[in-house]
Amino acid sequence: MKERSNDYNISQCLQDSVIEYLNYLKVERGLTENTLISYRQELKQFNYYLTKHKIINFYQVDRFVIMDYLKSIQHSGKSENSIIHSVSTLRKFFLFLKQENIIQNNPMLKIDTPKKAQHLPQVLSIDEVDRLLAVPDIKTDLGIRDRALLETMYATGLRVSELVNLTGDNLHLDMGFIQTLGKGNKERIIPIGDVAIDWLNIYLKQVRNKLVKDSNEKHVFVNAHGRQLTRQGVWKNLKQQVRAAGINKNVTPHTLRHSFATHLLENGADLRIVQELLGHADVSTTQIYTHISKKRLQDIYNKAHPRA
């Protein structure tokens, strides 16, 4: 019983600094709840490790403790990207502790960040996109809704969360653009093509009012019961549509976003413009799509050239 009490006190001592840090992130940095949850889970795991090894405060943490911790999570089977996230979280946390004079020496100064493994996201070819867009039965109300939804996703590169949260106030179809709130509540303006505008207008004028039962429902895309369509609903419908299109790829709503960006770059769009359209804070995030384009170019060459 005494051992449990000691563990509790150690854990609580560490936890106080974490709570102070999370409050700082929320109040002064204004981070979103999802980001705070990610930091909280990461630091909770780190605290558990320190408690297990009888480390009672952050003064005792040096770079060797950090290295042992990173080794332990690597051996537990965590991915390379997860370890990179752990290093990033700890780096920011200990910087905060140093600035607040909670510690004298920052143990993260001599810890290198592992290089991020780049995994090229899967994209659809233009032919596959055309086949997918042709799947919804436009003789039905839900078919028209699905066609308008798919056209909008591919025309704008919206994240699925941005798509399902669109309201009528976000649509400026007469001027050819929509507005959305992306990550970090950053607003951006996105142009939308004529084909997607036409299908949105058909859906809004002929279908949506028939589905919606509550006049207070403001979301553009609704389900069969007239309520906001969920991310899970979009994902479930898309899986069925991909099978119907005969596409043998692991397609998610994000695949259409990847395809949107890749096709723009392949057709000569400037990287900075694509960055702006996608709402990426850093252009290095957008550069992944240039690698996709080069890989596809190489694949086409290998298939087409007689001596490839």
mmCIF file of C-alpha atoms in Angstrom:
data_model
loop_
_atom_site.group_PDB
_atom_site.id
_atom_site.type_symbol
_atom_site.label_atom_id
_atom_site.label_comp_id
_atom_site.label_asym_id
_atom_site.label_seq_id
_atom_site.Cartn_x
_atom_site.Cartn_y
_atom_site.Cartn_z
ATOM 1 C CA MET A 1 0.000 0.000 0.000
ATOM 2 C CA LYS A 2 2.871 2.323 0.813
ATOM 3 C CA GLU A 3 4.433 1.605 -2.616
ATOM 4 C CA ARG A 4 1.219 2.653 -4.378
ATOM 5 C CA SER A 5 1.132 5.891 -2.385
ATOM 6 C CA ASN A 6 4.700 6.733 -3.400
ATOM 7 C CA ASP A 7 3.910 6.042 -7.033
ATOM 8 C CA TYR A 8 0.889 8.277 -6.825
ATOM 9 C CA ASN A 9 2.917 11.148 -5.336
ATOM 10 C CA ILE A 10 5.621 10.815 -7.969
ATOM 11 C CA SER A 11 3.058 10.736 -10.763
ATOM 12 C CA GLN A 12 1.207 13.732 -9.313
ATOM 13 C CA CYS A 13 4.408 15.758 -9.055
ATOM 14 C CA LEU A 14 5.110 15.212 -12.730
ATOM 15 C CA GLN A 15 1.493 15.717 -13.671
ATOM 16 C CA ASP A 16 1.361 19.229 -12.210
ATOM 17 C CA SER A 17 3.927 20.482 -14.731
ATOM 18 C CA VAL A 18 2.057 18.815 -17.587
ATOM 19 C CA ILE A 19 -1.222 20.457 -16.544
ATOM 20 C CA GLU A 20 0.500 23.837 -16.413
ATOM 21 C CA TYR A 21 1.927 23.273 -19.906
ATOM 22 C CA LEU A 22 -1.404 22.199 -21.391
ATOM 23 C CA ASN A 23 -3.095 25.268 -19.907
ATOM 24 C CA TYR A 24 -0.408 27.404 -21.545
ATOM 25 C CA LEU A 25 -1.051 25.751 -24.922
ATOM 26 C CA LYS A 26 -4.790 26.248 -24.598
ATOM 27 C CA VAL A 27 -4.900 29.790 -23.230
ATOM 28 C CA GLU A 28 -1.825 31.461 -24.716
ATOM 29 C CA ARG A 29 -1.263 29.448 -27.885
ATOM 30 C CA GLY A 30 -4.940 28.790 -28.649
ATOM 31 C CA LEU A 31 -4.379 25.218 -29.865
ATOM 32 C CA THR A 32 -7.362 23.099 -30.875
ATOM 33 C CA GLU A 33 -8.795 20.423 -28.603
ATOM 34 C CA ASN A 34 -7.589 17.625 -30.910
ATOM 35 C CA THR A 35 -4.018 18.961 -30.733
ATOM 36 C CA LEU A 36 -4.234 19.246 -26.942
ATOM 37 C CA ILE A 37 -5.452 15.646 -26.705
ATOM 38 C CA SER A 38 -2.444 14.534 -28.761
ATOM 39 C CA TYR A 39 0.004 16.380 -26.464
ATOM 40 C CA ARG A 40 -1.792 15.111 -23.350
ATOM 41 C CA GLN A 41 -1.591 11.463 -24.439
ATOM 42 C CA GLU A 42 2.068 11.743 -25.385
ATOM 43 C CA LEU A 43 3.067 13.368 -22.079
ATOM 44 C CA LYS A 44 0.931 10.942 -20.091
ATOM 45 C CA GLN A 45 2.899 8.072 -21.598
ATOM 46 C CA PHE A 46 6.185 9.835 -20.794
ATOM 47 C CA ASN A 47 5.033 10.426 -17.203
ATOM 48 C CA TYR A 48 4.141 6.756 -16.856
ATOM 49 C CA TYR A 49 7.668 5.840 -17.939
ATOM 50 C CA LEU A 50 9.257 8.249 -15.443
ATOM 51 C CA THR A 51 7.004 7.045 -12.620
ATOM 52 C CA LYS A 52 7.880 3.440 -13.406
ATOM 53 C CA HIS A 53 11.584 4.311 -13.088
ATOM 54 C CA LYS A 54 11.102 6.279 -9.827
ATOM 55 C CA ILE A 55 11.966 9.638 -11.353
ATOM 56 C CA ILE A 56 10.103 12.129 -9.171
ATOM 57 C CA ASN A 57 10.629 15.430 -11.025
ATOM 58 C CA PHE A 58 11.914 16.834 -14.291
ATOM 59 C CA TYR A 59 15.193 17.994 -12.735
ATOM 60 C CA GLN A 60 16.258 14.347 -12.840
ATOM 61 C CA VAL A 61 15.605 13.962 -16.543
ATOM 62 C CA ASP A 62 18.772 14.128 -18.658
ATOM 63 C CA ARG A 63 19.394 13.157 -22.272
ATOM 64 C CA PHE A 64 20.145 9.554 -21.261
ATOM 65 C CA VAL A 65 16.680 9.230 -19.702
ATOM 66 C CA ILE A 66 15.169 10.665 -22.885
ATOM 67 C CA MET A 67 17.171 8.255 -25.072
ATOM 68 C CA ASP A 68 16.123 5.272 -22.946
ATOM 69 C CA TYR A 69 12.498 6.385 -23.161
ATOM 70 C CA LEU A 70 12.653 6.695 -26.949
ATOM 71 C CA LYS A 71 14.253 3.252 -27.162
ATOM 72 C CA SER A 72 11.451 1.813 -25.030
ATOM 73 C CA ILE A 73 8.695 3.168 -27.271
ATOM 74 C CA GLN A 74 10.605 2.046 -30.355
ATOM 75 C CA HIS A 75 10.805 -1.494 -28.956
ATOM 76 C CA SER A 76 7.080 -1.375 -28.185
ATOM 77 C CA GLY A 77 6.439 -1.309 -31.927
ATOM 78 C CA LYS A 78 5.677 2.375 -32.474
ATOM 79 C CA SER A 79 6.180 3.629 -36.010
ATOM 80 C CA GLU A 80 9.020 5.944 -36.987
ATOM 81 C CA ASN A 81 6.584 8.812 -37.474
ATOM 82 C CA SER A 82 5.160 8.228 -33.971
ATOM 83 C CA ILE A 83 8.657 8.474 -32.503
ATOM 84 C CA ILE A 84 9.260 11.703 -34.432
ATOM 85 C CA HIS A 85 6.031 13.055 -32.923
ATOM 86 C CA SER A 86 7.230 12.018 -29.438
ATOM 87 C CA VAL A 87 10.531 13.856 -29.908
ATOM 88 C CA SER A 88 8.737 16.959 -31.165
ATOM 89 C CA THR A 89 6.327 16.950 -28.207
ATOM 90 C CA LEU A 90 9.107 16.526 -25.645
ATOM 91 C CA ARG A 91 11.228 19.203 -27.320
ATOM 92 C CA LYS A 92 8.434 21.780 -26.978
ATOM 93 C CA PHE A 93 7.545 20.638 -23.465
ATOM 94 C CA PHE A 94 11.080 20.922 -22.077
ATOM 95 C CA LEU A 95 11.564 24.271 -23.770
ATOM 96 C CA PHE A 96 8.496 25.459 -21.851
ATOM 97 C CA LEU A 97 9.879 24.058 -18.574
ATOM 98 C CA LYS A 98 13.179 25.888 -19.164
ATOM 99 C CA GLN A 99 11.443 29.177 -19.986
ATOM 100 C CA GLU A 100 9.345 28.874 -16.827
ATOM 101 C CA ASN A 101 12.464 28.093 -14.732
ATOM 102 C CA ILE A 102 11.011 24.735 -13.731
ATOM 103 C CA ILE A 103 14.262 23.124 -14.926
ATOM 104 C CA GLN A 104 17.791 24.547 -15.302
ATOM 105 C CA ASN A 105 19.062 22.396 -18.178
ATOM 106 C CA ASN A 106 17.104 21.315 -21.243
ATOM 107 C CA PRO A 107 17.764 17.585 -21.863
ATOM 108 C CA MET A 108 16.380 17.806 -25.424
ATOM 109 C CA LEU A 109 19.193 20.059 -26.728
ATOM 110 C CA LYS A 110 21.385 17.078 -27.648
ATOM 111 C CA ILE A 111 18.583 14.832 -28.889
ATOM 112 C CA ASP A 112 18.391 14.584 -32.679
ATOM 113 C CA THR A 113 15.032 14.268 -34.396
ATOM 114 C CA PRO A 114 14.822 11.088 -36.528
ATOM 115 C CA LYS A 115 14.326 11.701 -40.225
ATOM 116 C CA LYS A 116 10.720 11.372 -41.265
ATOM 117 C CA ALA A 117 9.923 8.421 -43.488
ATOM 118 C CA GLN A 118 8.140 9.654 -46.561
ATOM 119 C CA HIS A 119 5.244 7.502 -47.688
ATOM 120 C CA LEU A 120 3.705 8.600 -50.940
ATOM 121 C CA PRO A 121 -0.076 8.858 -50.567
ATOM 122 C CA GLN A 122 -2.157 6.869 -53.019
ATOM 123 C CA VAL A 123 -3.859 8.840 -55.766
ATOM 124 C CA LEU A 124 -6.424 8.085 -58.435
ATOM 125 C CA SER A 125 -5.744 8.514 -62.116
ATOM 126 C CA ILE A 126 -7.957 10.932 -64.032
ATOM 127 C CA ASP A 127 -9.714 7.935 -65.608
ATOM 128 C CA GLU A 128 -10.387 6.433 -62.164
ATOM 129 C CA VAL A 129 -11.774 9.770 -60.937
ATOM 130 C CA ASP A 130 -14.122 9.895 -63.952
ATOM 131 C CA ARG A 131 -15.315 6.353 -63.248
ATOM 132 C CA LEU A 132 -15.886 7.170 -59.581
ATOM 133 C CA LEU A 133 -17.837 10.348 -60.337
ATOM 134 C CA ALA A 134 -20.078 8.403 -62.727
ATOM 135 C CA VAL A 135 -21.119 5.841 -60.068
ATOM 136 C CA PRO A 136 -23.928 7.702 -58.173
ATOM 137 C CA ASP A 137 -27.405 7.060 -59.612
ATOM 138 C CA ILE A 138 -28.472 10.586 -60.550
ATOM 139 C CA LYS A 139 -32.057 9.411 -61.016
ATOM 140 C CA THR A 140 -32.332 9.321 -57.210
ATOM 141 C CA ASP A 141 -32.134 12.129 -54.648
ATOM 142 C CA LEU A 142 -29.229 10.562 -52.747
ATOM 143 C CA GLY A 143 -27.480 9.843 -56.027
ATOM 144 C CA ILE A 144 -27.612 13.540 -56.933
ATOM 145 C CA ARG A 145 -26.328 14.407 -53.459
ATOM 146 C CA ASP A 146 -23.437 11.965 -53.810
ATOM 147 C CA ARG A 147 -22.530 13.245 -57.272
ATOM 148 C CA ALA A 148 -22.501 16.841 -55.989
ATOM 149 C CA LEU A 149 -20.427 15.780 -52.970
ATOM 150 C CA LEU A 150 -17.809 13.878 -55.004
ATOM 151 C CA GLU A 151 -17.569 16.672 -57.572
ATOM 152 C CA THR A 152 -17.038 19.190 -54.764
ATOM 153 C CA MET A 153 -14.342 17.108 -53.067
ATOM 154 C CA TYR A 154 -12.382 16.613 -56.272
ATOM 155 C CA ALA A 155 -12.863 20.218 -57.462
ATOM 156 C CA THR A 156 -11.662 21.808 -54.211
ATOM 157 C CA GLY A 157 -9.392 19.344 -52.374
ATOM 158 C CA LEU A 158 -11.359 19.878 -49.165
ATOM 159 C CA ARG A 159 -10.622 17.713 -46.157
ATOM 160 C CA VAL A 160 -13.629 15.544 -45.311
ATOM 161 C CA SER A 161 -14.103 17.452 -42.025
ATOM 162 C CA GLU A 162 -14.217 20.712 -43.984
ATOM 163 C CA LEU A 163 -16.670 19.215 -46.466
ATOM 164 C CA VAL A 164 -19.226 17.986 -43.928
ATOM 165 C CA ASN A 165 -19.053 21.296 -42.033
ATOM 166 C CA LEU A 166 -19.865 23.435 -45.079
ATOM 167 C CA THR A 167 -22.942 25.622 -44.626
ATOM 168 C CA GLY A 168 -24.909 27.675 -47.112
ATOM 169 C CA ASP A 169 -23.040 30.778 -45.975
ATOM 170 C CA ASN A 170 -19.773 29.201 -47.165
ATOM 171 C CA LEU A 171 -20.979 28.858 -50.760
ATOM 172 C CA HIS A 172 -20.454 31.713 -53.194
ATOM 173 C CA LEU A 173 -21.239 29.790 -56.340
ATOM 174 C CA ASP A 174 -22.239 32.831 -58.398
ATOM 175 C CA MET A 175 -18.684 34.128 -57.903
ATOM 176 C CA GLY A 176 -17.083 30.713 -58.340
ATOM 177 C CA PHE A 177 -15.597 30.065 -54.906
ATOM 178 C CA ILE A 178 -16.286 28.607 -51.480
ATOM 179 C CA GLN A 179 -14.801 29.457 -48.100
ATOM 180 C CA THR A 180 -13.874 27.057 -45.344
ATOM 181 C CA LEU A 181 -12.250 26.891 -41.925
ATOM 182 C CA GLY A 182 -9.310 24.515 -41.962
ATOM 183 C CA LYS A 183 -6.850 23.358 -39.309
ATOM 184 C CA GLY A 184 -6.249 25.906 -36.577
ATOM 185 C CA ASN A 185 -9.459 27.707 -37.593
ATOM 186 C CA LYS A 186 -7.653 29.258 -40.570
ATOM 187 C CA GLU A 187 -10.073 30.523 -43.193
ATOM 188 C CA ARG A 188 -9.264 30.039 -46.839
ATOM 189 C CA ILE A 189 -10.986 30.826 -50.121
ATOM 190 C CA ILE A 190 -11.061 28.072 -52.749
ATOM 191 C CA PRO A 191 -12.160 28.417 -56.384
ATOM 192 C CA ILE A 192 -14.583 25.762 -57.604
ATOM 193 C CA GLY A 193 -15.066 24.673 -61.202
ATOM 194 C CA ASP A 194 -18.198 24.994 -63.326
ATOM 195 C CA VAL A 195 -18.996 21.265 -63.336
ATOM 196 C CA ALA A 196 -19.004 21.063 -59.524
ATOM 197 C CA ILE A 197 -21.028 24.303 -59.348
ATOM 198 C CA ASP A 198 -23.652 22.860 -61.696
ATOM 199 C CA TRP A 199 -24.052 19.697 -59.619
ATOM 200 C CA LEU A 200 -24.169 21.662 -56.364
ATOM 201 C CA ASN A 201 -26.924 23.874 -57.781
ATOM 202 C CA ILE A 202 -28.921 20.830 -58.915
ATOM 203 C CA TYR A 203 -28.566 19.271 -55.462
ATOM 204 C CA LEU A 204 -29.436 22.479 -53.590
ATOM 205 C CA LYS A 205 -32.446 23.334 -55.748
ATOM 206 C CA GLN A 206 -33.923 19.879 -56.355
ATOM 207 C CA VAL A 207 -32.873 17.617 -53.494
ATOM 208 C CA ARG A 208 -31.689 19.217 -50.260
ATOM 209 C CA ASN A 209 -35.006 20.849 -49.337
ATOM 210 C CA LYS A 210 -36.750 17.506 -49.741
ATOM 211 C CA LEU A 211 -34.311 15.813 -47.345
ATOM 212 C CA VAL A 212 -34.139 18.500 -44.645
ATOM 213 C CA LYS A 213 -36.914 18.396 -42.025
ATOM 214 C CA ASP A 214 -35.520 21.008 -39.616
ATOM 215 C CA SER A 215 -35.270 24.591 -40.870
ATOM 216 C CA ASN A 216 -32.391 25.146 -38.418
ATOM 217 C CA GLU A 217 -30.219 22.637 -40.300
ATOM 218 C CA LYS A 218 -27.630 24.782 -42.084
ATOM 219 C CA HIS A 219 -25.156 22.186 -43.339
ATOM 220 C CA VAL A 220 -24.955 21.749 -47.091
ATOM 221 C CA PHE A 221 -24.623 17.973 -47.199
ATOM 222 C CA VAL A 222 -27.248 16.041 -45.239
ATOM 223 C CA ASN A 223 -28.112 12.363 -44.859
ATOM 224 C CA ALA A 224 -31.349 10.590 -45.752
ATOM 225 C CA HIS A 225 -32.891 11.834 -42.476
ATOM 226 C CA GLY A 226 -32.086 15.458 -43.234
ATOM 227 C CA ARG A 227 -29.314 15.796 -40.645
ATOM 228 C CA GLN A 228 -25.677 16.740 -41.173
ATOM 229 C CA LEU A 229 -23.782 14.065 -43.074
ATOM 230 C CA THR A 230 -20.935 12.728 -40.931
ATOM 231 C CA ARG A 231 -17.345 11.949 -41.828
ATOM 232 C CA GLN A 232 -18.109 8.286 -41.232
ATOM 233 C CA GLY A 233 -21.095 8.524 -43.580
ATOM 234 C CA VAL A 234 -18.935 9.976 -46.360
ATOM 235 C CA TRP A 235 -16.301 7.283 -45.807
ATOM 236 C CA LYS A 236 -18.859 4.448 -45.839
ATOM 237 C CA ASN A 237 -20.534 5.700 -49.024
ATOM 238 C CA LEU A 238 -17.187 6.214 -50.739
ATOM 239 C CA LYS A 239 -16.096 2.627 -50.038
ATOM 240 C CA GLN A 240 -19.209 1.338 -51.810
ATOM 241 C CA GLN A 241 -18.743 3.758 -54.701
ATOM 242 C CA VAL A 242 -15.098 2.747 -55.182
ATOM 243 C CA ARG A 243 -16.089 -0.920 -55.421
ATOM 244 C CA ALA A 244 -18.845 -0.074 -57.898
ATOM 245 C CA ALA A 245 -16.313 1.847 -60.017
ATOM 246 C CA GLY A 246 -14.063 -1.226 -60.143
ATOM 247 C CA ILE A 247 -11.138 0.600 -58.541
ATOM 248 C CA ASN A 248 -8.754 -1.776 -56.766
ATOM 249 C CA LYS A 249 -7.112 0.730 -54.448
ATOM 250 C CA ASN A 250 -7.492 1.617 -50.775
ATOM 251 C CA VAL A 251 -9.444 4.828 -51.365
ATOM 252 C CA THR A 252 -10.458 7.164 -48.531
ATOM 253 C CA PRO A 253 -11.947 10.662 -48.671
ATOM 254 C CA HIS A 254 -8.381 11.980 -48.347
ATOM 255 C CA THR A 255 -7.453 10.153 -51.572
ATOM 256 C CA LEU A 256 -9.570 12.628 -53.533
ATOM 257 C CA ARG A 257 -7.670 15.477 -51.859
ATOM 258 C CA HIS A 258 -4.364 13.834 -52.842
ATOM 259 C CA SER A 259 -5.647 13.344 -56.392
ATOM 260 C CA PHE A 260 -6.777 16.974 -56.596
ATOM 261 C CA ALA A 261 -3.288 18.222 -55.670
ATOM 262 C CA THR A 262 -1.405 15.751 -57.861
ATOM 263 C CA HIS A 263 -3.489 16.447 -60.973
ATOM 264 C CA LEU A 264 -3.060 20.204 -60.520
ATOM 265 C CA LEU A 265 0.726 19.878 -60.364
ATOM 266 C CA GLU A 266 0.845 17.452 -63.274
ATOM 267 C CA ASN A 267 -0.989 20.003 -65.359
ATOM 268 C CA GLY A 268 1.399 22.842 -64.578
ATOM 269 C CA ALA A 269 0.010 24.486 -61.419
ATOM 270 C CA ASP A 270 2.500 26.379 -59.249
ATOM 271 C CA LEU A 271 3.468 24.625 -56.008
ATOM 272 C CA ARG A 272 2.712 27.722 -53.908
ATOM 273 C CA ILE A 273 -0.786 27.964 -55.394
ATOM 274 C CA VAL A 274 -1.472 24.311 -54.542
ATOM 275 C CA GLN A 275 -0.148 24.960 -51.016
ATOM 276 C CA GLU A 276 -2.645 27.808 -50.641
ATOM 277 C CA LEU A 277 -5.537 25.732 -52.003
ATOM 278 C CA LEU A 278 -4.792 22.848 -49.637
ATOM 279 C CA GLY A 279 -4.309 25.128 -46.627
ATOM 280 C CA HIS A 280 -0.824 23.817 -45.803
ATOM 281 C CA ALA A 281 1.091 26.021 -43.380
ATOM 282 C CA ASP A 282 4.441 24.843 -44.772
ATOM 283 C CA VAL A 283 5.227 24.315 -48.468
ATOM 284 C CA SER A 284 7.330 21.256 -47.533
ATOM 285 C CA THR A 285 4.058 19.443 -46.774
ATOM 286 C CA THR A 286 2.850 20.184 -50.299
ATOM 287 C CA GLN A 287 6.115 19.045 -51.901
ATOM 288 C CA ILE A 288 5.142 15.399 -51.326
ATOM 289 C CA TYR A 289 2.904 15.762 -54.379
ATOM 290 C CA THR A 290 5.841 16.655 -56.618
ATOM 291 C CA HIS A 291 7.359 13.286 -55.669
ATOM 292 C CA ILE A 292 4.115 11.563 -56.647
ATOM 293 C CA SER A 293 4.142 13.285 -60.032
ATOM 294 C CA LYS A 294 7.759 12.235 -60.668
ATOM 295 C CA LYS A 295 7.005 8.661 -59.652
ATOM 296 C CA ARG A 296 4.001 8.503 -61.983
ATOM 297 C CA LEU A 297 6.095 9.982 -64.798
ATOM 298 C CA GLN A 298 8.661 7.230 -64.251
ATOM 299 C CA ASP A 299 5.942 4.543 -64.192
ATOM 300 C CA ILE A 300 4.507 5.826 -67.494
ATOM 301 C CA TYR A 301 8.006 5.889 -69.024
ATOM 302 C CA ASN A 302 8.735 2.333 -67.873
ATOM 303 C CA LYS A 303 5.489 1.073 -69.396
ATOM 304 C CA ALA A 304 5.704 3.046 -72.637
ATOM 305 C CA HIS A 305 9.377 3.008 -73.656
ATOM 306 C CA PRO A 306 10.497 -0.150 -75.505
ATOM 307 C CA ARG A 307 13.914 -0.146 -73.813
ATOM 308 C CA ALA A 308 12.833 0.961 -70.335
#
